[in-house]
Amino acid sequence: MFCEKRRADGIKMRQKRGSDGRLMKKKFILDAGEELDEPSASALEKAIGDFVQTDVPLKIECVFVSEDEIKELNREKRGIDKVTDVLSFPELDGIKGEKIQKKQFPYDLDEEGNLVLGSLAICVARAKEQAEEYNHSYRRELHYLIVHGVLHCLGYDHIEEADRAEMREKEEEILGALGITRDD
């Protein structure tokens, strides 16, 4: 069962609750609003939760934005005045490949006891264009962009070739756990 809450900026966010009405604890929580259906969100939460090593539930917020909004964010945050597909805003440093432990970040927990990993902004129009360009489904592209953004929030990057290869391997590992291939 999901309930909706509205953030201060008006975006609706889903929270999963058990039959008793209490928030369910997971290893990874994806707040993705309405663009991502519940089965996809749950599958992503499980696949990423299985990938990450943590003793505290991790939470990431994902918002879906227009081309104008992503361009403005890209200009403000990165100094790049162009549309992009996904932007990641990590909250934690030095966690790549490490077990994330509650004791490392005791003051960074939200009101539900989750450690906020960061946030993502995904441009829906760009995701649809790329799905067509790469000849795969919008579903596959959307899942890829979420996984890609989450990996950035976990400390992975693709500036150097060795880092790029490592990140691509992790992306394919998580997408494979979701049953999503390049042919999807």
mmCIF file of N, CA and C in Angstrom, residues 28 65 80 92 95 98 106:
data_model
loop_
_atom_site.group_PDB
_atom_site.id
_atom_site.type_symbol
_atom_site.label_atom_id
_atom_site.label_comp_id
_atom_site.label_asym_id
_atom_site.label_seq_id
_atom_site.Cartn_x
_atom_site.Cartn_y
_atom_site.Cartn_z
ATOM 1 N N PHE A 28 16.858 0.226 0.436
ATOM 2 C CA PHE A 28 16.947 1.356 -0.480
ATOM 3 C C PHE A 28 15.543 1.842 -0.801
ATOM 4 N N VAL A 65 11.744 16.319 -14.777
ATOM 5 C CA VAL A 65 11.677 17.734 -15.123
ATOM 6 C C VAL A 65 11.643 17.940 -16.635
ATOM 7 N N ILE A 80 27.151 24.477 -17.104
ATOM 8 C CA ILE A 80 26.992 23.994 -18.479
ATOM 9 C C ILE A 80 25.594 24.380 -18.943
ATOM 10 N N LEU A 92 26.575 12.381 0.191
ATOM 11 C CA LEU A 92 27.631 11.751 0.987
ATOM 12 C C LEU A 92 28.918 11.652 0.179
ATOM 13 N N ILE A 95 32.119 7.169 -0.270
ATOM 14 C CA ILE A 95 31.394 5.919 -0.011
ATOM 15 C C ILE A 95 31.512 4.902 -1.139
ATOM 16 N N GLU A 98 32.217 1.104 -0.573
ATOM 17 C CA GLU A 98 32.301 0.870 0.868
ATOM 18 C C GLU A 98 30.935 0.504 1.435
ATOM 19 N N PRO A 106 25.572 9.662 11.713
ATOM 20 C CA PRO A 106 24.481 9.648 12.697
ATOM 21 C C PRO A 106 23.592 10.888 12.666
#
